[in-house]
GROMACS .gro file of C-alpha atoms in nm:
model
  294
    1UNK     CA    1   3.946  11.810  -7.281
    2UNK     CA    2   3.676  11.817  -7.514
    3UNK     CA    3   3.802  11.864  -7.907
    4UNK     CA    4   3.460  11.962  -8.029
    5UNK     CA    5   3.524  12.302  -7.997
    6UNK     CA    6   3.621  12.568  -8.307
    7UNK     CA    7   3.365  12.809  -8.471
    8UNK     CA    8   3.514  13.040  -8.685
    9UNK     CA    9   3.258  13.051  -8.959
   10UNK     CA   10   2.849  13.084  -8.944
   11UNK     CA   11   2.772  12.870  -9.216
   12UNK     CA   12   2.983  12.535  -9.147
   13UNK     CA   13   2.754  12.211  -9.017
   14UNK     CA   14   2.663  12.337  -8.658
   15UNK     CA   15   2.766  12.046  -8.429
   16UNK     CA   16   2.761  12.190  -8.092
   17UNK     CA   17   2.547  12.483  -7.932
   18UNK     CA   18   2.490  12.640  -7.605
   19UNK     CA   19   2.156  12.745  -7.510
   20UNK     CA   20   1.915  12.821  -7.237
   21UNK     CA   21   1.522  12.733  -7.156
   22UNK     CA   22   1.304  13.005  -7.031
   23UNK     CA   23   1.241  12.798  -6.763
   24UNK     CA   24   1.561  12.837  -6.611
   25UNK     CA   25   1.620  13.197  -6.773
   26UNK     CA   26   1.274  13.343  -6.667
   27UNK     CA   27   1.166  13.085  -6.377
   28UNK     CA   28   0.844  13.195  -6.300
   29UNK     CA   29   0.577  13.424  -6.385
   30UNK     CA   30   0.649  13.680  -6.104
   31UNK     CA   31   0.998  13.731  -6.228
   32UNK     CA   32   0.848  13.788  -6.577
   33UNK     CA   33   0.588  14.022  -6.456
   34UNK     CA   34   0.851  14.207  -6.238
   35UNK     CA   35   1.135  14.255  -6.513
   36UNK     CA   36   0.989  14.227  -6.886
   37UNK     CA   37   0.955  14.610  -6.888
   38UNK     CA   38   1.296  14.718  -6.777
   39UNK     CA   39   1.441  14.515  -6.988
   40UNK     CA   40   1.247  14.683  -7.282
   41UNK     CA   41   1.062  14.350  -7.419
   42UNK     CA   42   0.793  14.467  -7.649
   43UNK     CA   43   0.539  14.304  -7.439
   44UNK     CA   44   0.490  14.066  -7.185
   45UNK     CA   45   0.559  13.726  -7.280
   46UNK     CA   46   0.306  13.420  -7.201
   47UNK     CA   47   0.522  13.170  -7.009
   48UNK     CA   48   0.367  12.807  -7.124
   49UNK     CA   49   0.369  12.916  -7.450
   50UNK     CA   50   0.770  13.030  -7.467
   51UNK     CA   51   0.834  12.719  -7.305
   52UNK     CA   52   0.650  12.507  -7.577
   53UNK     CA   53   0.796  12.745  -7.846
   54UNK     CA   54   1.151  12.691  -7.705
   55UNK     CA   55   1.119  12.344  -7.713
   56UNK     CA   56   1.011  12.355  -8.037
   57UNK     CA   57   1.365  12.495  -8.136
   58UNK     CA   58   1.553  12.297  -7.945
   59UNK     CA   59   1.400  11.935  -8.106
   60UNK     CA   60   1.437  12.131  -8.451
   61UNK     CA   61   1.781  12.200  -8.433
   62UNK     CA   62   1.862  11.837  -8.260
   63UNK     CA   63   1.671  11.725  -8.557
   64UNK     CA   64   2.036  11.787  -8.736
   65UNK     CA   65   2.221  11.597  -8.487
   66UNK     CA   66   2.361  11.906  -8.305
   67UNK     CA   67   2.427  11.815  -7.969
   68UNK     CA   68   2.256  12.100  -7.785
   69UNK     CA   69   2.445  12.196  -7.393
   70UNK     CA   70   2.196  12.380  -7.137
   71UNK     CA   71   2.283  12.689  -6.923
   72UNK     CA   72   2.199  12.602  -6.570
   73UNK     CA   73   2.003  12.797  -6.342
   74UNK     CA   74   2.177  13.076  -6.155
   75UNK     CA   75   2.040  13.360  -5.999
   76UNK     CA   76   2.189  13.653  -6.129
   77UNK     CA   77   2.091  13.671  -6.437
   78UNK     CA   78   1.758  13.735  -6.587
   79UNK     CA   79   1.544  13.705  -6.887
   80UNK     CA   80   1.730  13.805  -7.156
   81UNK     CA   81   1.983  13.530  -7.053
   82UNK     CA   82   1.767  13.290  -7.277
   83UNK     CA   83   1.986  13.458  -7.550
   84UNK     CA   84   2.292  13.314  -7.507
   85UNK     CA   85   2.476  13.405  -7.841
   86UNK     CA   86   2.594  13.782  -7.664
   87UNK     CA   87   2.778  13.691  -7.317
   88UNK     CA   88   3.110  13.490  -7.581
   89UNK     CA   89   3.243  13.481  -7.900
   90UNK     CA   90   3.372  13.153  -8.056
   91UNK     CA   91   3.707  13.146  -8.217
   92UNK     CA   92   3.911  12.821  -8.318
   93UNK     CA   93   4.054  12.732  -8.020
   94UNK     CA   94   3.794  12.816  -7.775
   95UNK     CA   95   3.545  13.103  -7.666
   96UNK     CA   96   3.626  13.469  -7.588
   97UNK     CA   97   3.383  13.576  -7.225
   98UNK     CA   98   3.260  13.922  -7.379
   99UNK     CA   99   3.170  14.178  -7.122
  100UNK     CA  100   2.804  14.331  -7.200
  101UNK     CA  101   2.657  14.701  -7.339
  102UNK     CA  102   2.355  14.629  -7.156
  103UNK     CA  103   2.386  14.649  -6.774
  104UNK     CA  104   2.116  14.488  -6.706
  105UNK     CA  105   2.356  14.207  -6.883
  106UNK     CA  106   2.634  14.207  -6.677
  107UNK     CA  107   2.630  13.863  -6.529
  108UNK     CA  108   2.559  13.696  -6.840
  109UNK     CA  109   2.970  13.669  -6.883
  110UNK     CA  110   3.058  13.525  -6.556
  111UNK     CA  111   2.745  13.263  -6.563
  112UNK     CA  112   2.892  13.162  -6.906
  113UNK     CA  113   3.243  13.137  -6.813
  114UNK     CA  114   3.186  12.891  -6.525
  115UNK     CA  115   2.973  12.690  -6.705
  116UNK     CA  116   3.234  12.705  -6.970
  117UNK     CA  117   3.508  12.568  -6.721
  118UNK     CA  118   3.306  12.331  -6.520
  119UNK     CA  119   3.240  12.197  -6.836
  120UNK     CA  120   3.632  12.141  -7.010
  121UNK     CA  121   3.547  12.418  -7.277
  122UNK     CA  122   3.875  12.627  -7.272
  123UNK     CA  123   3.838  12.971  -7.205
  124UNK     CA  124   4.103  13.161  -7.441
  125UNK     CA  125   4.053  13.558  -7.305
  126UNK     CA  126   3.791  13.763  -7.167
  127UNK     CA  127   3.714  14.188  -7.225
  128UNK     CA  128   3.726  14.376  -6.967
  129UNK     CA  129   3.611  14.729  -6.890
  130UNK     CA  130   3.580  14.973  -7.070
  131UNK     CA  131   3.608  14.752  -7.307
  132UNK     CA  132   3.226  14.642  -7.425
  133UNK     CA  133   3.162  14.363  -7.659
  134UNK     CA  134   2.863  14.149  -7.755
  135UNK     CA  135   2.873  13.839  -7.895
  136UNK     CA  136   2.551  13.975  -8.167
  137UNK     CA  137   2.790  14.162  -8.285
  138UNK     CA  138   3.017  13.990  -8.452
  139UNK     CA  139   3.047  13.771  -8.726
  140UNK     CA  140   3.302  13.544  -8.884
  141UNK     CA  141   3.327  13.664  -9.300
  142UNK     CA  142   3.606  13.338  -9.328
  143UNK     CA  143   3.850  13.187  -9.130
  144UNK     CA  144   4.102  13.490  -9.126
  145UNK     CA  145   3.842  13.753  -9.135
  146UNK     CA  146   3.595  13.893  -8.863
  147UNK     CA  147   3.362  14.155  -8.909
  148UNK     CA  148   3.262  14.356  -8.512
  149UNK     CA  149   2.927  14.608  -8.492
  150UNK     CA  150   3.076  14.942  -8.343
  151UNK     CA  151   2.766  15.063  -8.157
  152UNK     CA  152   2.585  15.076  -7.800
  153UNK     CA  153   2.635  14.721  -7.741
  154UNK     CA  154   3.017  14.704  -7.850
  155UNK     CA  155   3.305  15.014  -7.835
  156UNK     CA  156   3.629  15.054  -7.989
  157UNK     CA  157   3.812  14.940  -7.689
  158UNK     CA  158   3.655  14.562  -7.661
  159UNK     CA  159   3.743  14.555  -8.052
  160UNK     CA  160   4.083  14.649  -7.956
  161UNK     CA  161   4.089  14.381  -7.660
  162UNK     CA  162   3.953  14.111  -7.894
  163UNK     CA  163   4.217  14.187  -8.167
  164UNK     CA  164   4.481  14.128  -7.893
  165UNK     CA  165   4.356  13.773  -7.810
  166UNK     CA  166   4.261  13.690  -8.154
  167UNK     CA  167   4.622  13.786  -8.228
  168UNK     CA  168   4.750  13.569  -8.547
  169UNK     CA  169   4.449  13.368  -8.567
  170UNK     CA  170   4.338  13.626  -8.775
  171UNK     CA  171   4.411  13.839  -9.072
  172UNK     CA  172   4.158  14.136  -9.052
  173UNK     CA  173   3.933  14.308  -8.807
  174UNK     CA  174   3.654  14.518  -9.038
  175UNK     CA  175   3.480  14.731  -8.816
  176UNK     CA  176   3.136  14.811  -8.884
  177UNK     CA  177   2.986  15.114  -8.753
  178UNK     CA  178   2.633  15.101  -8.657
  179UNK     CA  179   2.322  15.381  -8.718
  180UNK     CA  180   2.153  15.505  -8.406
  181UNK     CA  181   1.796  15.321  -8.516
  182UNK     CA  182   1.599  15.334  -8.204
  183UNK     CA  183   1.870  15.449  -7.966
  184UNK     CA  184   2.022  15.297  -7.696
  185UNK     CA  185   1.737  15.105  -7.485
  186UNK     CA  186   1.698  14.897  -7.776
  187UNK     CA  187   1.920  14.571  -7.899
  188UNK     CA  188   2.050  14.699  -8.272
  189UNK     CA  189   2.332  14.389  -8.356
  190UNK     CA  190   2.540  14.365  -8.625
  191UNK     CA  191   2.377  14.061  -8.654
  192UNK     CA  192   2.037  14.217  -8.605
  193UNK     CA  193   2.137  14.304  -9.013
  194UNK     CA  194   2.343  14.033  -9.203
  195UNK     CA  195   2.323  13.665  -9.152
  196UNK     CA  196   2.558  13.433  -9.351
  197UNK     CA  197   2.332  13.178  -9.519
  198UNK     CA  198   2.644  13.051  -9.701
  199UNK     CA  199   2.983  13.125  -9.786
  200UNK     CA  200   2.895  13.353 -10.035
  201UNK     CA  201   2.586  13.410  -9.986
  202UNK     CA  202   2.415  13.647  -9.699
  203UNK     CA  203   2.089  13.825  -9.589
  204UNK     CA  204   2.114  14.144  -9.528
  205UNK     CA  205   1.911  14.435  -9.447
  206UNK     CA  206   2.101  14.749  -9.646
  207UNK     CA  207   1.900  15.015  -9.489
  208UNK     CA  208   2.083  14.975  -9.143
  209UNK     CA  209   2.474  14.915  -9.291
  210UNK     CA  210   2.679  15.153  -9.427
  211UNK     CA  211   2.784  15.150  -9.766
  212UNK     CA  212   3.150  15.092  -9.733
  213UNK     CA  213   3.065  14.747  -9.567
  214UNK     CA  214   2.818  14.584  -9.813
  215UNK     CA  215   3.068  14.738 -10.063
  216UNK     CA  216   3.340  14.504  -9.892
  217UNK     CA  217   3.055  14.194  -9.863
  218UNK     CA  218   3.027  14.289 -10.282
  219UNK     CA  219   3.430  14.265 -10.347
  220UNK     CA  220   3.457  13.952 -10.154
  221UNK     CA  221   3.205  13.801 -10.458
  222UNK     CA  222   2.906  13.758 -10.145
  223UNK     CA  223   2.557  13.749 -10.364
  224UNK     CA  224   2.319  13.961 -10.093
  225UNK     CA  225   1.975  13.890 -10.049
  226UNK     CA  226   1.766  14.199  -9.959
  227UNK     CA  227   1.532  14.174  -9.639
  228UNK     CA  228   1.207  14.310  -9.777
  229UNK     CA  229   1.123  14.619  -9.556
  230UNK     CA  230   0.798  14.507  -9.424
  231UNK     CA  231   0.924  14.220  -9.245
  232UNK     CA  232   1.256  14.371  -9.092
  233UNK     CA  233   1.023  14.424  -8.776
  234UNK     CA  234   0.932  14.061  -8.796
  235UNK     CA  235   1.310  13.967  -8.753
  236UNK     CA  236   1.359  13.827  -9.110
  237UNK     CA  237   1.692  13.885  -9.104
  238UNK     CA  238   1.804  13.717  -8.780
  239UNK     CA  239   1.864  13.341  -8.943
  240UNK     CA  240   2.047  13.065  -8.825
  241UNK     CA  241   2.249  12.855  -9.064
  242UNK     CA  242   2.221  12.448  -8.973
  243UNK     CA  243   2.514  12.422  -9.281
  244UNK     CA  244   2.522  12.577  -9.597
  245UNK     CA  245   2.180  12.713  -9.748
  246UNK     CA  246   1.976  12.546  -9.463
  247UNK     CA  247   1.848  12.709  -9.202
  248UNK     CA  248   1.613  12.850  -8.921
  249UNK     CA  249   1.440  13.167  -8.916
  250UNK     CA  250   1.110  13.285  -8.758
  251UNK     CA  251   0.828  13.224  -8.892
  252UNK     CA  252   0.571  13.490  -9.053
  253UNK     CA  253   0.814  13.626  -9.267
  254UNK     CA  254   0.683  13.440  -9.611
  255UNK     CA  255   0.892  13.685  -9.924
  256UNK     CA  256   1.221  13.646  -9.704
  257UNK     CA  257   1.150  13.268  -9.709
  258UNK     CA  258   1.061  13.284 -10.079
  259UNK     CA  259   1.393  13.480 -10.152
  260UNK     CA  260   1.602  13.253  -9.965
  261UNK     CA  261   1.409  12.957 -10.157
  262UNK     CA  262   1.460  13.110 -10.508
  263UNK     CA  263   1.824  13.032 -10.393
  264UNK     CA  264   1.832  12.694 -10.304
  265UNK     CA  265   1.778  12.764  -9.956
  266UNK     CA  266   1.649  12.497  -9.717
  267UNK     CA  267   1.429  12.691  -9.503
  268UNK     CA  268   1.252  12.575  -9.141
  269UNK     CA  269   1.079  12.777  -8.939
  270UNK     CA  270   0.958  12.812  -8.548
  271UNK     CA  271   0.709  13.031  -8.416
  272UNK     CA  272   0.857  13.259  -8.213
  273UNK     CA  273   0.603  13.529  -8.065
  274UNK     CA  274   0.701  13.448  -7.731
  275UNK     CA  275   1.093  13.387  -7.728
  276UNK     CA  276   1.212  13.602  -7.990
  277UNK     CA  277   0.963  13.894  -8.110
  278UNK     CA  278   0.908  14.007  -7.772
  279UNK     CA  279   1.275  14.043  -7.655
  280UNK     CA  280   1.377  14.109  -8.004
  281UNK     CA  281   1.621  13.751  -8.002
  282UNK     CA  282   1.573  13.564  -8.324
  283UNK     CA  283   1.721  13.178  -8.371
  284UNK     CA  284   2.101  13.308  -8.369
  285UNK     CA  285   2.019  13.497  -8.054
  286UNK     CA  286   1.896  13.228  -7.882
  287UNK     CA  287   2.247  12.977  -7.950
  288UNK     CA  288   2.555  13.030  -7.905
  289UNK     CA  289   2.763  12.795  -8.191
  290UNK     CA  290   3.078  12.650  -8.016
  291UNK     CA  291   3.167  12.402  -8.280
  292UNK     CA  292   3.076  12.417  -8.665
  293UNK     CA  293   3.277  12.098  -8.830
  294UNK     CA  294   3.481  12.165  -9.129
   0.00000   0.00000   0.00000
């Protein structure tokens, strides 16, 4: 059995990550062509160049030493597989198979969970229907404490189910209902709004959380860094952390950058026109942590 395996916090080193190329999420340009638009991507995006882009990422965050594990090709899932962060959720003993809002989704779990197994990663519960939960929806506030998204892409029920497996590993579930933004074709996260840059100290953009929870993010002594409107669109506030204050975000998004810098922020960037704008998936999207080390 592998021990390198416990994320229960976004900020701790990041050791070990799943992720997946476009070349084995979007194979070809005919399955691009055929599928971008149904599954609402902004635009089409130029294969070569996600490829090269994706890459890019990938040597970045090896750069740290994370040891980085590949999906493998299947052939029931599609392009938005590249984003691997949604189909689980990491806890300290293993990862949680979510079960996805988005139908067009719906394999994403079961690809996951046999990788998972093939691979000696134990697989400690899995939602089932009606429960819904994505993995860009939640988000570890400590060890004890998890904050879930409550909108199209996750219901009351899959909270319920994950409470249940989390059982004592955990103090507090803080639900966190989401606004109705652009309705529900499009991918609105929890995530898509706060990323932990360190312990106590997040990104947020306030416009699309409700009150009581930045409140909460306030009492806990969190300092919140304000996504400037104009580059919300950009994805400024979808950031990876490497470890505390370092990180990954997208570049083109130069006051977010400054903000997190006026903080003692390491910040590196990717370009990510191809793999992220267009199927709205910034640099947390596009891994899924499965071991941060204490």
């Amino acid at each position: 059995l592998m021990k390198n395996i416990g994320c229960t916090s976004m900020v701790d080193p990041l050791e070990r990550v799943i992720m997946k190329s476009p070349i084995t999420a979007w194979k070809d340009l005919n399955k691009i062509k055929n599928n971008w638009k149904d599954l609402n991507f902004s635009s089409e995006p130029i294969y070569n160049k996600a490829i090269s882009q994706f890459d890019q990422l990938m040597n970045l965050i090896k750069s740290f030493g994370t040891e980085i594990l590949m999906l493998p090709n299947d052939n029931k899932t599609n392009l938005d597989s590249i984003y691997t962060h949604d189909p689980g959720i990491s806890t300290s003993t293993g990862i949680i198979i979510g079960n996805m809002g988005k139908a067009e989704r719906e394999n994403e779990p079961k690809t996951l969970k046999n990788f998972l197994i093939h691979n000696n990663i134990p697989v400690v519960g899995e939602i089932k229907y009606p429960g819904i939960i994505e993995g860009g929806d939640v988000l570890w506030i400590n060890k004890r404490t998890i904050a879930v998204g409550e909108g199209y892409r996750t219901n009351k029920e899959g909270i319920q189910q994950l409470k249940i497996i989390l059982g004592d590993q955990i103090d507090q579930i803080i639900t966190v209902p989401l606004p109705y933004w652009r309705g529900s074709e499009t991918c609105l996260h929890l995530m898509s709004n706060v990323s932990p840059i360190d312990y106590n100290l997040y990104l947020i953009y306030p416009k699309l959380l409700p009150v009581r929870f930045i409140e909460y993010l306030k009492n806990q002594n969190i300092k919140l860094i304000n996504v400037p409107n104009e580059e919300y669109e950009s994805m400024a506030c979808n950031v990876l952390a490497l470890a505390p204050k370092k990180c990954i975000m997208m570049s083109g998004n130069p006051k977010t950058k400054k903000l997190l810098e006026s903080n003692n922020v390491e910040v590196f960037t990717y370009d990510g026109s191809e793999i992220s704008l267009k199927g709205a998936g910034g640099p947390t999207c596009l891994t899924r942590p499965i071991y941060r080390s204490k």
